[in-house]
XYZ file of C-alpha atoms in Angstrom:
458
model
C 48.568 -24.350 -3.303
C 44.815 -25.230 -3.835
C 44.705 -24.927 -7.724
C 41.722 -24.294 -10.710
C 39.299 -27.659 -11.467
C 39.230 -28.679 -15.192
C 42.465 -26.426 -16.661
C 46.198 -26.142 -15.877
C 47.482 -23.040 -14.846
C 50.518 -22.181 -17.167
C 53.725 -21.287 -15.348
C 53.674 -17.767 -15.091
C 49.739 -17.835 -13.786
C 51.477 -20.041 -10.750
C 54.254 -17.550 -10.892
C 51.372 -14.678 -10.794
C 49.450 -16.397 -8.094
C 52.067 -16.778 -5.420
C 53.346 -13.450 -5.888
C 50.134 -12.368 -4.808
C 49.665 -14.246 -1.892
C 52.593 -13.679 -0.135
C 51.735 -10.002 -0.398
C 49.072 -8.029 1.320
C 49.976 -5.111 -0.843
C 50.542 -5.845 -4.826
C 50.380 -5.179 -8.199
C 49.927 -7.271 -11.379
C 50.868 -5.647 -14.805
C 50.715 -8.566 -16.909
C 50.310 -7.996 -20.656
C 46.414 -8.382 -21.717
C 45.830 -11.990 -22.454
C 47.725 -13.585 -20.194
C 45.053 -14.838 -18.276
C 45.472 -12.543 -15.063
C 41.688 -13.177 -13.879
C 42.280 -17.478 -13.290
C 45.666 -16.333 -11.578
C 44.475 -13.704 -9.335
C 41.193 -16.033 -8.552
C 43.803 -18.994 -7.400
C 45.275 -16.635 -5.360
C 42.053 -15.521 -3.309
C 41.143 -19.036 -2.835
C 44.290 -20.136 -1.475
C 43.986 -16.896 0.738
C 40.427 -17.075 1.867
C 39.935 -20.586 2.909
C 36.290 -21.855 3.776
C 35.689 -18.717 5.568
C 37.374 -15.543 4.464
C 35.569 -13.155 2.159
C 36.574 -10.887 -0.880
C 35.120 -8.081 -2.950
C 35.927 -7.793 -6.432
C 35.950 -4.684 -8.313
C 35.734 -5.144 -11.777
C 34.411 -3.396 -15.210
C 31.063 -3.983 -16.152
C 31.430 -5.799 -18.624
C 33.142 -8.369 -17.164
C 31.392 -9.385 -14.034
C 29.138 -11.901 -15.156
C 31.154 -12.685 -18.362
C 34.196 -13.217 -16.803
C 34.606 -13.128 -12.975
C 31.593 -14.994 -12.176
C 32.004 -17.921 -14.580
C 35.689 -18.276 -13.344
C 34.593 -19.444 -10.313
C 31.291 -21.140 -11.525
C 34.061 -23.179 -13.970
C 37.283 -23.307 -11.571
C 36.426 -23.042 -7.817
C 32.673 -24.467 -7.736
C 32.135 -24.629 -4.324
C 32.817 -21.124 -4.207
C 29.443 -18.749 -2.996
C 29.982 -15.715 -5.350
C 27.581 -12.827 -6.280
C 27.595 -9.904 -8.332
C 26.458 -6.771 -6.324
C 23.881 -5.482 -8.802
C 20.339 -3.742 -9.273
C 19.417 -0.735 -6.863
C 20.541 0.025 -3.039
C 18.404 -1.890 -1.152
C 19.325 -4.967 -3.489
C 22.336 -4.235 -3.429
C 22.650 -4.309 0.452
C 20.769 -7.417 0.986
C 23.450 -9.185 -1.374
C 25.919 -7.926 0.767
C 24.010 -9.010 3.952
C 24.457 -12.632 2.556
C 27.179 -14.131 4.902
C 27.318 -17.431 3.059
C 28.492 -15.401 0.000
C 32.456 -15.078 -0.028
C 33.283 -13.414 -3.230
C 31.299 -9.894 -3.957
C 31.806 -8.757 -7.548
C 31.094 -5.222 -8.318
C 31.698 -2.486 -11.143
C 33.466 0.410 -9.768
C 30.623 3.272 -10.335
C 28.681 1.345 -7.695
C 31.258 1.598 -4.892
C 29.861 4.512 -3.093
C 26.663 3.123 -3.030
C 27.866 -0.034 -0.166
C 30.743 1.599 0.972
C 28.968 2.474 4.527
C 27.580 -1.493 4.694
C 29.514 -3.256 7.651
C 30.363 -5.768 5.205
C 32.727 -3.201 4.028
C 35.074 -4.114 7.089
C 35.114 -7.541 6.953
C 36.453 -8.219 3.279
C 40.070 -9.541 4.000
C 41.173 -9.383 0.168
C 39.679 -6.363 -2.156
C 41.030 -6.940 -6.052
C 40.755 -4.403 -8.257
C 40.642 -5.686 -12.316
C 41.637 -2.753 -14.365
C 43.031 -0.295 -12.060
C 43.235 2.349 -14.665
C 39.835 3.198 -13.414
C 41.283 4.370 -10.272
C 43.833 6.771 -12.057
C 42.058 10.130 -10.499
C 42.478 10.462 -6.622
C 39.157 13.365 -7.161
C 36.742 10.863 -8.684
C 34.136 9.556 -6.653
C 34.945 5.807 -7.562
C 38.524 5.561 -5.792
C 37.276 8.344 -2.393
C 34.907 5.351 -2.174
C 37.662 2.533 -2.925
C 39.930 4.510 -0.462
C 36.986 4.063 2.454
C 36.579 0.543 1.927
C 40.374 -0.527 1.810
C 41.027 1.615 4.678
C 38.050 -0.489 6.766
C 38.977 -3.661 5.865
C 42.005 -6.025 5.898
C 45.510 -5.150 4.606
C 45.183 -7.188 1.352
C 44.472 -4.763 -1.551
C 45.591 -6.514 -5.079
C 45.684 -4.044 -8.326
C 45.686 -5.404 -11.831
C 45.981 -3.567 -15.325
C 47.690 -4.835 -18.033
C 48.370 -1.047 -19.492
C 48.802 0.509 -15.775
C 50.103 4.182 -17.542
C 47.903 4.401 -21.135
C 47.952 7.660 -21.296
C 50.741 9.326 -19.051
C 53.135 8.194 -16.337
C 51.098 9.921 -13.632
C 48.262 7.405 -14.335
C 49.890 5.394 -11.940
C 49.957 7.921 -9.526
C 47.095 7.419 -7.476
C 47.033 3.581 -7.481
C 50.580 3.909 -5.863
C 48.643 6.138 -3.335
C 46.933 3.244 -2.194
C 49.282 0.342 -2.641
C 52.799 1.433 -1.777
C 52.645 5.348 -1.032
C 55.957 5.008 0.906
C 57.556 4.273 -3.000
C 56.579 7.486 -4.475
C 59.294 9.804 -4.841
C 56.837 12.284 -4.740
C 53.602 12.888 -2.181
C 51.577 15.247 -4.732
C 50.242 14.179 -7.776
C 51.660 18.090 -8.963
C 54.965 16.680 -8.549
C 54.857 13.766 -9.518
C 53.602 15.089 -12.752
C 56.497 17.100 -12.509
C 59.158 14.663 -11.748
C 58.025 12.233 -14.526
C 56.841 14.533 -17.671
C 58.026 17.889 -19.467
C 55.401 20.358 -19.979
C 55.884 21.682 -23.729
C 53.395 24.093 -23.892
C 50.140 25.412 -21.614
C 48.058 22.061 -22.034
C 50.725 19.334 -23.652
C 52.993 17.585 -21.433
C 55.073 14.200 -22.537
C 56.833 11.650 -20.417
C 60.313 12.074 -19.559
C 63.449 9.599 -21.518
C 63.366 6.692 -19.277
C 60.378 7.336 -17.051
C 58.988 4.041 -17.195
C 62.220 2.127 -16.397
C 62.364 4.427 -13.422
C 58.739 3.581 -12.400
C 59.199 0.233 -12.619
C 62.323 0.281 -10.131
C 59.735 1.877 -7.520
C 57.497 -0.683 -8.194
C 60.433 -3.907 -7.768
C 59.030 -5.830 -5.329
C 55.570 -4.810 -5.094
C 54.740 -5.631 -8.737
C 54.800 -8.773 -10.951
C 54.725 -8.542 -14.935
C 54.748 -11.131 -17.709
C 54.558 -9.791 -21.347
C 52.952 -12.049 -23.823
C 56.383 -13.568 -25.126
C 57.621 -14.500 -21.914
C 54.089 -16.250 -21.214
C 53.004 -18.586 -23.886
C 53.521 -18.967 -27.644
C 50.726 -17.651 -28.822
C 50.770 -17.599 -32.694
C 52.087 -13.633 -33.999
C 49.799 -10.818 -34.164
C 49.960 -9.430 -37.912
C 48.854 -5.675 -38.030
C 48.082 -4.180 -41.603
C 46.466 -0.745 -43.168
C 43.914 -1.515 -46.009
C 43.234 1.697 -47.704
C 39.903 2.376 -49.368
C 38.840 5.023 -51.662
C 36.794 7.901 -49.935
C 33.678 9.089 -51.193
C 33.257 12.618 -53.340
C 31.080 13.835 -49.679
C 33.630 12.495 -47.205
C 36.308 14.265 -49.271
C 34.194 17.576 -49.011
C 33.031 17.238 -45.349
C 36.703 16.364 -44.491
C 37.773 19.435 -46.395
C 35.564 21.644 -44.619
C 36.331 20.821 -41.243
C 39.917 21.264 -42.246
C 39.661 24.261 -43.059
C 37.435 25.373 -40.309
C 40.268 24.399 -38.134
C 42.955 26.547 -40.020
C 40.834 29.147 -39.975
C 41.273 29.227 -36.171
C 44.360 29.005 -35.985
C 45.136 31.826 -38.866
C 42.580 34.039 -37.059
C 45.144 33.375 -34.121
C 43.297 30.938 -31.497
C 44.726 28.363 -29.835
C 43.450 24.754 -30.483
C 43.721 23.097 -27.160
C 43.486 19.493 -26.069
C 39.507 19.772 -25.972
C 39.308 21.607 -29.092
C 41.528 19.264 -31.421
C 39.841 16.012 -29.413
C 36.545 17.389 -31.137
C 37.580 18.242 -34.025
C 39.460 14.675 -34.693
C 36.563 13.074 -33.637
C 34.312 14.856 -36.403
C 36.936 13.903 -39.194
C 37.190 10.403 -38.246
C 33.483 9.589 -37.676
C 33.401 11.312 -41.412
C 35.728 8.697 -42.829
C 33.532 5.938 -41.000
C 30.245 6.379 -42.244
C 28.240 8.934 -39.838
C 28.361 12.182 -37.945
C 26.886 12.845 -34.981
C 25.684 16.352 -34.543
C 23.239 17.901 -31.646
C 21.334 20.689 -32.279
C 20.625 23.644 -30.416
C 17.843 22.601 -28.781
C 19.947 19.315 -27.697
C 18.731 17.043 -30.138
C 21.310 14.250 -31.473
C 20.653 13.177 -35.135
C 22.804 11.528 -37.200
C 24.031 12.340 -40.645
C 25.253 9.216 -43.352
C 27.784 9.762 -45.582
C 28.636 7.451 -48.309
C 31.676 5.020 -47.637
C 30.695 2.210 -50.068
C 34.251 1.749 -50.753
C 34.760 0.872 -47.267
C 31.723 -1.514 -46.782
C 32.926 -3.628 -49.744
C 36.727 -3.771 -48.056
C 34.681 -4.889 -45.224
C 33.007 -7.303 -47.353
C 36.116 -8.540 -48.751
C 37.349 -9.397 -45.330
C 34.327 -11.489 -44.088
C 34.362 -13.701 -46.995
C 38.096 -14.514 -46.362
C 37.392 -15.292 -42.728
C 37.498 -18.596 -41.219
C 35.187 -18.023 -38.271
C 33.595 -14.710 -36.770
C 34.930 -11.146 -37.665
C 35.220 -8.755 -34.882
C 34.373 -4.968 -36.364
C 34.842 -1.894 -34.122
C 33.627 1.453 -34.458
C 34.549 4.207 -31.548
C 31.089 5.980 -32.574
C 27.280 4.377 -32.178
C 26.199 6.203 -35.961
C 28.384 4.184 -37.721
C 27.632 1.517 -36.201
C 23.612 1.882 -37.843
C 25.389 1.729 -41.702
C 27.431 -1.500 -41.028
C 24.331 -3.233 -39.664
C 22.585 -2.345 -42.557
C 24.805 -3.804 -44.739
C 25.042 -6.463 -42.634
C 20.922 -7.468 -42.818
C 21.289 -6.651 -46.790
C 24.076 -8.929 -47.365
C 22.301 -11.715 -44.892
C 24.816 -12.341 -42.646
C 24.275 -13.523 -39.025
C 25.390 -10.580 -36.263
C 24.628 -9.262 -33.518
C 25.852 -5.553 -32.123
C 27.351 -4.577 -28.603
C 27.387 -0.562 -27.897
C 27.003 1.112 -24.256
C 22.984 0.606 -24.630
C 22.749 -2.894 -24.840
C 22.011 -4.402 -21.651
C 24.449 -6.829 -20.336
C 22.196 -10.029 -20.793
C 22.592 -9.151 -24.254
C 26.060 -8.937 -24.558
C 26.822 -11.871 -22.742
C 24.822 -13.928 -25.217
C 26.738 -11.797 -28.156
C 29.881 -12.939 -26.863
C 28.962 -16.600 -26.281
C 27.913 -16.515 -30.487
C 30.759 -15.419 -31.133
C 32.665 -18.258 -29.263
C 30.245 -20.783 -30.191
C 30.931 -19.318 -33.613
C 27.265 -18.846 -34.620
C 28.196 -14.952 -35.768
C 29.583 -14.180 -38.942
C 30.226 -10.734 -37.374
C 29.829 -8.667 -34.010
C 29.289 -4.694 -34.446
C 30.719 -3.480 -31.501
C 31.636 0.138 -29.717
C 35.110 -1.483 -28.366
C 34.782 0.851 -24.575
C 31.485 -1.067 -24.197
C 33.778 -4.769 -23.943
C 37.096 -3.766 -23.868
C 38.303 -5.441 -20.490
C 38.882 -9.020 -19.800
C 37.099 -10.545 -22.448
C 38.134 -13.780 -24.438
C 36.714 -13.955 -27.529
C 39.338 -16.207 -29.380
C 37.404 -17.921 -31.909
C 37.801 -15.024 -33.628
C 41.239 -14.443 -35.330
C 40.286 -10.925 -37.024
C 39.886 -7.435 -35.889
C 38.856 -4.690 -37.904
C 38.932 -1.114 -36.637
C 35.821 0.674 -38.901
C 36.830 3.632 -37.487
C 39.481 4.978 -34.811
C 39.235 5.648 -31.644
C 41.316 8.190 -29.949
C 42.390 6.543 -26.793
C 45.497 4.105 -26.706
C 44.220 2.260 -24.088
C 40.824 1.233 -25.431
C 43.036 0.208 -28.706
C 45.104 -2.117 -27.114
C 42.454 -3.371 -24.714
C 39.636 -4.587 -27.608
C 42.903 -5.468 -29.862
C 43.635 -7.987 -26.694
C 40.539 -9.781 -27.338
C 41.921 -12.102 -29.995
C 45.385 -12.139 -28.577
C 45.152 -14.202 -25.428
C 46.315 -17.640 -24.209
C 43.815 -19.849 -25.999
C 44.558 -18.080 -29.425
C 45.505 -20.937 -31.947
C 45.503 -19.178 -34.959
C 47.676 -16.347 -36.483
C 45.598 -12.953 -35.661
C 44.875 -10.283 -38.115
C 44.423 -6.460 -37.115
C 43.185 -4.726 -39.552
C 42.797 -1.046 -39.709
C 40.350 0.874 -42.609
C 42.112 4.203 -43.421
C 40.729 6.527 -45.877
C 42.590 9.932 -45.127
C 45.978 11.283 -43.689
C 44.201 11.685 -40.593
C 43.441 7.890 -40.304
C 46.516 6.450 -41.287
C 48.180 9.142 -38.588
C 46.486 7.607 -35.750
C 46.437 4.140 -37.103
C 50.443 4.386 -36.623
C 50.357 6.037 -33.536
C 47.311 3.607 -31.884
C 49.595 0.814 -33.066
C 53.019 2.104 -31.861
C 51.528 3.242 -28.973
C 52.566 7.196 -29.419
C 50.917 9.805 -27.934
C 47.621 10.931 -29.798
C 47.619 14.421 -28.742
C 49.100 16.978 -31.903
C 48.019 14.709 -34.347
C 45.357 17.039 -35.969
C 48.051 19.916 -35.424
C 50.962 18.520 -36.588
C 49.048 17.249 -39.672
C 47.583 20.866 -40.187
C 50.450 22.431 -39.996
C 51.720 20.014 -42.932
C 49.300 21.117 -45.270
C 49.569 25.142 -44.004
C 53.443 24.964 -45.360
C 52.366 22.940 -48.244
């Protein structure tokens, strides 16, 4: 097996990487930090030779950050290119035959997916295949074209492969190992793996995700982080701080707007309680976003200086860079502002910031010339190492397990010498709710109901 340049690949990444080359068809479900991108990168090169070529499909965040520097590091005689900028750019990459790795986001597969290139890739990875989740989107029709033109090899990584539901896995199965699915509709497969418990809430079945991962014997390989390394423990806490006299009355009123509703007799639905979560808990952070009729966004502070000084409190204990996330860009504007007051070196990462920019925010933070990064965690949440950092702290919530554990994974990875600290800022019920379920990984949806109804029998 031709193997990395300047590292050694720990067991379970050899492990990893054979599994996936004596496979056309395969899945890897490794926990997140593991270091599934070397081990799936061994594999192509052991499977491509001097002459084969690959396309990678990747978030993108991660393509330059990540994939590309990989091989730049590991493999350098390795042609690689990221398949950027607009069409015609796009295609001329493509039309580069001494190129044999392609790296692309997956919003950009349509555009190439009629370049004859498309039929000559022999192995097409997919990092994060919880991108792929919905056989309607326009991302996997276009992933479905390519794989069907090309060679047999299609790899699929995730290390949360169902964050959300058991049928997230649906549609990946579709295109690895359709002959495994006990069911041929995503309708019943819904049906065969969850309960529905009311019009719009459904919940896994007991035992669902044993049963998946019988299906997927064979055609899947998984290491959690215990069986991997020892990497030092993970310590998660709750620090409360005091909320402010406004976010106690904003809180209250959207409270009660909701029990209004529901007294007047409508039905809060997954939408509706998705919104009205998000209001509360961008409350407790700092800002709320609100657009007005004529579809102007403006932002409106509230006071949470009990929560900057927590924050405060935390930096000063920190031996090295402090990673603060907040779900919501407004927020994002008070911390910085502390931030410049208290003169402390940062720099920010949200969905705006081009990805020059970020790259050179992440290398500060592992050169450890940041005190802090400010960042929206869905904007580099995937495949990321940013372990000279040893503490996380959530600023605010956000309501998706799967972007949780992903910008949680950051700090928790393979190179990780120190003892990590999570650190979660509550300042309501509502916080410390999701805090719990985020961390126990429970299902989000009811939270603002169930906690409503608490206070309606109260």
């Amino acid at each position: 097996m031709r193997l990395p340049e300047h590292i050694k690949l720990f067991s379970h990444q050899v492990e990893t990487a054979r599994f996936l080359i004596e496979r056309d068809r395969a899945f890897v479900h490794n926990d997140i930090g593991t270091g599934k991108t070397l081990a799936a990168a061994t594999a192509l090169m052991n499977v491509l030779g001097d002459t084969g070529k690959a396309l990678i499909v990747a978030p993108k965040s991660t393509l330059n950050h990540t994939w590309e520097r990989t091989f730049y590091f590991h493999f350098k005689d390795v042609e690689v290119r990221v398949v950027t900028g607009t069409r015609n750019r796009r295609w001329s990459i493509l039309d580069d035959d001494d190129v044999q790795v392609f790296i692309i986001n997956p919003d950009a597969l349509h555009i190439i997916q009629e370049h004859r290139r498309c039929s000559e890739f022999d192995v097409v990875l997919i990092d994060e295949h919880t991108y792929f989740k919905t056989a309607r989107t326009r991302r996997y029709k276009a992933l479905k074209k390519i794989v069907d033109q090309c060679g047999p090899r299609l790899w699929m990584m995730s290390g949360s492969p169902m964050p959300q539901a058991p049928t997230d896995i649906f549609a990946p199965m579709k295109l690895v190992c359709p002959d495994r699915l006990p069911r041929t509709s995503f309708t019943r497969f819904r049906d065969w793996s969850m309960f529905q418990v009311s019009t719009f809430k459904w919940v896994p079945k007991r035992g669902i995700e044993e049963q998946i991962a019988q299906l997927l014997d064979g055609v899947s390989i998984r290491f959690s982080r215990d069986e991997c390394v020892d990497i030092p423990p993970a310590q998660f806490a709750q620090m409360s701080v005091s909320a402010s006299a406004e976010q106690k009355k904003l809180e209250k009123q959207l409270e009660n707007t909701a029990i209004a509703l529901l007294e007047e007799g409508h039905t809060i639905d997954a939408a509706n309680e998705a919104v009205l979560i998000s209001k509360i808990l961008q409350v407790a952070s700092g800002a709320v976003k609100y657009v007005s009729k004529s579809g102007e966004e403006s932002a409106h502070m509230v006071d949470c200086s009990d929560r900057l000084s927590a924050l405060d409190d935390i930096i000063e204990a920190s031996d090295g860079p402090v990673l603060v996330f907040s779900p919501y860009r407004a927020p994002m504007q008070v911390i910085c502002e502390h931030l410049e007051a208290q003169k402390l070196q940062y720099k920010v990462v949200h969905g705006g910031v081009s990805l020059k920019a970020r790259e050179e925010a992440f290398d500060a933070v592992q050169s450890r010339e940041l005190d802090v990064l400010v960042a929206q965690p869905s904007a580099m949440s995937h495949g990321l190492t940013l372990t000279a950092s040893n503490v996380v702290v959530w600023w605010g919530l956000p309501w998706s397990n799967e972007t949780y554990e992903q910008a949680t994974g950051r700090i928790i990875r393979v190179s990780q010498t120190r003892k990590q600290y999570i650190i979660h800022l509550v300042s309501s019920k509502y916080e410390e709710e999701v805090a719990r379920r985020l961390q126990e990984k429970q299902r989000l949806q009811g939270t603002l109901l169930e906690l409503l109804q608490e206070r309606r029998s109260v």
